[in-house]
C-alpha positions as semicolon CSV with decimal commas, in nm:
position;residue;x (nm);y (nm);z (nm)
1;M;0,009;0,002;0,013
2;R;0,268;0,245;0,077
3;F;0,388;0,174;-0,261
4;F;0,117;0,198;-0,391
5;F;0,074;0,604;-0,280
6;F;0,457;0,627;-0,378
7;T;0,358;0,593;-0,759
8;L;0,091;0,824;-0,721
9;G;0,271;1,099;-0,512
10;G;0,589;1,071;-0,733
11;Q;0,431;1,198;-1,022
12;G;0,445;1,551;-0,866
13;R;0,776;1,507;-0,771
14;Q;0,969;1,452;-1,064
15;K;1,270;1,671;-1,149
16;S;1,214;1,914;-1,440
17;D;1,428;1,736;-1,678
18;R;1,336;1,522;-1,978
19;S;1,509;1,161;-1,901
20;I;1,265;0,924;-2,028
21;H;1,425;0,637;-1,852
22;Q;1,337;0,801;-1,521
23;R;0,953;0,793;-1,634
24;P;0,808;0,451;-1,678
25;Y;0,812;0,333;-1,321
26;P;0,423;0,373;-1,292
27;L;0,334;0,159;-1,622
28;A;0,549;-0,085;-1,474
29;A;0,401;-0,101;-1,125
30;M;0,059;-0,160;-1,311
31;L;0,153;-0,434;-1,417
32;F;0,289;-0,599;-1,071
33;F;-0,011;-0,471;-0,937
34;Y;-0,247;-0,647;-1,169
35;K;-0,094;-0,995;-1,104
36;E;-0,107;-0,913;-0,722
37;I;-0,492;-0,816;-0,748
38;G;-0,505;-1,154;-0,933
39;L;-0,382;-1,345;-0,578
40;L;-0,649;-1,116;-0,372
41;V;-0,970;-1,125;-0,578
42;H;-1,196;-1,393;-0,396
43;Q;-1,006;-1,347;-0,101
44;Y;-1,227;-1,159;0,084
45;F;-1,575;-1,232;-0,084
46;D;-1,684;-1,532;-0,209
47;W;-1,964;-1,412;-0,467
48;T;-1,930;-1,226;-0,753
49;L;-2,140;-0,955;-0,940
50;D;-2,184;-1,152;-1,234
51;E;-2,564;-1,210;-1,239
52;S;-2,635;-0,868;-1,129
53;L;-2,425;-0,764;-1,467
54;I;-2,625;-1,002;-1,668
55;S;-2,993;-0,823;-1,514
56;M;-2,802;-0,504;-1,576
57;D;-2,718;-0,578;-1,923
58;D;-3,067;-0,705;-2,005
59;E;-3,219;-0,383;-1,896
60;L;-2,993;-0,198;-2,108
61;G;-3,128;-0,379;-2,411
62;R;-2,918;-0,705;-2,383
63;I;-2,629;-0,567;-2,618
64;G;-2,398;-0,815;-2,514
65;R;-2,631;-1,149;-2,509
66;R;-2,761;-1,087;-2,847
67;V;-2,390;-1,064;-2,979
68;W;-2,306;-1,379;-2,803
69;N;-2,586;-1,582;-2,933
70;F;-2,559;-1,450;-3,255
71;Q;-2,191;-1,598;-3,253
72;Q;-2,327;-1,923;-3,145
73;F;-2,606;-1,989;-3,354
74;Y;-2,405;-1,817;-3,676
75;P;-2,042;-1,822;-3,610
76;P;-1,861;-1,513;-3,760
77;V;-1,597;-1,530;-4,011
78;R;-1,262;-1,554;-3,879
79;L;-1,192;-1,213;-4,052
80;L;-1,400;-1,083;-3,885
81;N;-1,297;-1,221;-3,533
82;E;-0,927;-1,122;-3,611
83;F;-1,071;-0,759;-3,687
84;F;-1,207;-0,710;-3,327
85;S;-0,904;-0,893;-3,197
86;I;-0,686;-0,584;-3,366
87;G;-0,889;-0,352;-3,216
88;Y;-0,873;-0,492;-2,834
89;S;-0,489;-0,586;-2,863
90;F;-0,469;-0,169;-2,968
91;Y;-0,487;-0,143;-2,556
92;F;-0,141;-0,265;-2,541
93;I;-0,011;0,013;-2,789
94;L;-0,262;0,273;-2,685
95;M;-0,109;0,319;-2,308
96;P;0,290;0,366;-2,433
97;L;0,217;0,540;-2,759
98;S;-0,020;0,801;-2,546
99;A;0,250;0,833;-2,300
100;L;0,518;0,880;-2,579
101;M;0,319;1,156;-2,760
102;I;0,260;1,348;-2,466
103;Y;0,605;1,304;-2,307
104;F;0,783;1,458;-2,606
105;K;0,507;1,678;-2,744
106;A;0,357;1,844;-2,476
107;P;0,493;2,015;-2,149
108;L;0,605;1,813;-1,862
109;A;0,322;1,918;-1,655
110;K;0,096;1,756;-1,912
111;F;0,281;1,435;-1,916
112;R;0,256;1,425;-1,505
113;A;-0,081;1,510;-1,509
114;F;-0,180;1,219;-1,784
115;M;0,054;0,939;-1,576
116;F;-0,066;1,058;-1,244
117;S;-0,449;1,029;-1,391
118;L;-0,387;0,692;-1,590
119;S;-0,224;0,510;-1,241
120;F;-0,507;0,653;-1,038
121;T;-0,731;0,492;-1,272
122;Y;-0,590;0,170;-1,261
123;Y;-0,552;0,172;-0,912
124;F;-0,894;0,295;-0,855
125;C;-1,044;-0,046;-1,050
126;Y;-0,788;-0,259;-0,914
127;L;-0,925;-0,197;-0,545
128;L;-1,323;-0,251;-0,690
129;F;-1,173;-0,560;-0,855
130;I;-1,100;-0,670;-0,460
131;F;-1,438;-0,538;-0,338
132;L;-1,692;-0,584;-0,644
133;P;-1,568;-0,900;-0,813
134;A;-1,740;-1,035;-1,124
135;E;-1,562;-1,297;-1,359
136;S;-1,641;-1,165;-1,697
137;P;-1,868;-1,324;-1,963
138;R;-1,636;-1,602;-2,074
139;F;-1,566;-1,701;-1,732
140;Y;-1,901;-1,717;-1,637
141;M;-2,145;-1,778;-1,877
142;P;-2,171;-2,163;-2,018
143;G;-2,059;-2,166;-2,363
144;L;-1,860;-1,852;-2,387
145;R;-1,497;-2,008;-2,270
146;E;-1,391;-2,138;-2,590
147;A;-1,195;-1,875;-2,802
148;L;-1,327;-1,733;-3,121
149;K;-1,144;-1,825;-3,416
150;G;-0,894;-1,563;-3,614
151;Y;-0,617;-1,563;-3,717
152;W;-0,225;-1,447;-3,578
153;I;-0,352;-1,154;-3,383
154;S;-0,669;-1,370;-3,218
155;D;-0,402;-1,692;-3,131
156;W;-0,175;-1,413;-2,961
157;L;-0,427;-1,224;-2,782
158;Q;-0,610;-1,546;-2,663
159;A;-0,271;-1,697;-2,516
160;A;-0,188;-1,372;-2,300
161;V;-0,521;-1,364;-2,185
162;E;-0,525;-1,725;-2,045
163;K;-0,186;-1,690;-1,952
164;N;-0,247;-1,345;-1,747
165;A;-0,627;-1,301;-1,728
166;F;-0,818;-1,421;-1,383
167;P;-1,236;-1,430;-1,274
168;G;-1,305;-1,141;-1,073
169;G;-1,119;-0,851;-1,254
170;S;-1,437;-0,756;-1,472
171;F;-1,632;-0,439;-1,310
172;P;-1,567;-0,178;-1,421
173;S;-1,361;-0,252;-1,744
174;S;-0,984;-0,059;-1,677
175;H;-0,937;-0,118;-2,067
176;I;-1,229;0,117;-2,099
177;A;-1,124;0,368;-1,814
178;A;-0,801;0,382;-1,930
179;S;-0,815;0,406;-2,326
180;I;-1,044;0,706;-2,201
181;I;-0,758;0,883;-2,024
182;C;-0,535;0,826;-2,318
183;I;-0,816;1,112;-2,480
184;M;-0,526;1,327;-2,353
185;A;-0,303;1,213;-2,617
186;Y;-0,536;1,313;-2,942
187;P;-0,384;1,658;-2,962
188;Y;-0,083;1,559;-3,002
189;L;-0,129;1,240;-3,244
190;G;-0,156;1,492;-3,561
191;R;-0,208;1,283;-3,877
192;F;-0,233;0,960;-3,705
193;K;-0,554;1,089;-3,503
194;N;-0,859;0,944;-3,681
195;I;-0,650;0,621;-3,703
196;V;-0,606;0,606;-3,366
197;L;-0,977;0,717;-3,304
198;F;-1,107;0,436;-3,554
199;L;-0,891;0,177;-3,343
200;T;-0,975;0,306;-2,985
201;L;-1,345;0,249;-3,084
202;A;-1,290;-0,067;-3,195
203;L;-1,128;-0,140;-2,848
204;F;-1,459;-0,091;-2,719
205;A;-1,646;-0,302;-2,895
206;G;-1,401;-0,594;-2,895
207;T;-1,418;-0,604;-2,519
208;I;-1,791;-0,687;-2,562
209;Y;-1,736;-0,885;-2,904
210;G;-1,446;-1,079;-2,741
211;R;-1,682;-1,202;-2,466
212;Y;-1,388;-1,010;-2,175
213;H;-1,683;-0,754;-2,056
214;Y;-2,069;-0,730;-2,006
215;F;-2,192;-0,394;-2,128
216;A;-2,217;-0,283;-1,774
217;D;-1,841;-0,303;-1,715
218;V;-1,823;-0,092;-2,012
219;L;-2,043;0,164;-1,871
220;A;-1,905;0,162;-1,564
221;G;-1,518;0,183;-1,712
222;S;-1,669;0,479;-1,917
223;I;-1,797;0,687;-1,602
224;V;-1,491;0,621;-1,412
225;G;-1,222;0,684;-1,685
226;T;-1,465;1,040;-1,767
227;G;-1,438;1,136;-1,392
228;I;-1,105;1,062;-1,356
229;Y;-0,990;1,229;-1,707
230;F;-1,153;1,571;-1,555
231;L;-1,065;1,505;-1,167
232;G;-0,704;1,379;-1,229
233;P;-0,521;1,671;-1,341
234;W;-0,674;1,885;-1,044
235;L;-0,580;1,646;-0,804
236;E;-0,215;1,589;-0,922
237;R;-0,129;1,974;-0,899
238;N;-0,320;1,922;-0,495
239;W;-0,207;1,576;-0,425
240;P;-0,034;1,697;-0,094
241;L;-0,310;1,940;-0,017
242;V;-0,602;1,662;-0,089
243;W;-0,408;1,413;0,163
244;G;-0,403;1,737;0,459
245;E;-0,037;1,838;0,417
246;K;0,046;2,233;0,425
247;E;0,174;2,294;0,110
248;T;0,201;2,096;-0,259
249;A;0,525;1,937;-0,393
250;R;0,620;2,202;-0,645
251;G;0,593;2,430;-0,368
252;R;0,846;2,222;-0,159
253;S;1,059;2,148;-0,471
254;R;1,038;2,527;-0,532
255;R;1,151;2,627;-0,166
256;A;1,445;2,393;-0,211
257;F;1,576;2,544;-0,572
258;D;1,540;2,857;-0,355
259;R;1,772;2,785;-0,070
260;G;2,018;2,592;-0,357
261;T;2,034;2,902;-0,535
262;E;2,089;3,133;-0,231
263;A;2,373;2,889;-0,121
264;D;2,561;2,902;-0,463
265;F;2,509;3,306;-0,473
266;E;2,652;3,306;-0,101
267;A;2,948;3,109;-0,227
């Protein structure tokens, strides 16, 4: 837990230089925490939200169930499966791509706000995985465990999911929430903006098409991502004040810099 707050608080206490090798540790920490959360889910509660999420999906138009029933009775062509696998896999490119675009093209304050917001999003979702466990359609619903047949990307994605995913990390969809945070990078994508937007929309659709999430997961992830998209930058600027400290991290850094300048002048 101490390391959890360190990775968040450290976003506001970075040096002003642009040495990129010092910046990626929050992303590495997210991978570590994801693996650890997989060991904690169901350690506290032996129930899941899946039945409630299925009922909620039915109230919202049975979108997921319609897609999955269609797949069962009318197996889609492998090319269509491959397209949605590419869309869902784009998630693994979107995060580092967004970080790099903001890092090299935006002010450093924007990069800090992005990394803080992205970290906060993941950690918030990870905590909800523990307290609101949901297995996801592919783990919970009979008949959806078998992977959809595609080509190379589909095979790679299936292998990655089988190796790393766990039943219990479905609600809300951290993929959707994190993808919304990556909208911060869109002004810096230049001519590739439309391509990235198209693939991001394919990612949204692929979460349901690939049986990874209920529609309620996607909706909840959208709410979480949108909320932190607007709240995260403010929280990053005021993080110490939020937790009762008397001054911001930047204020402490500025005072330390002033003391160093005065010492140099006296010498």
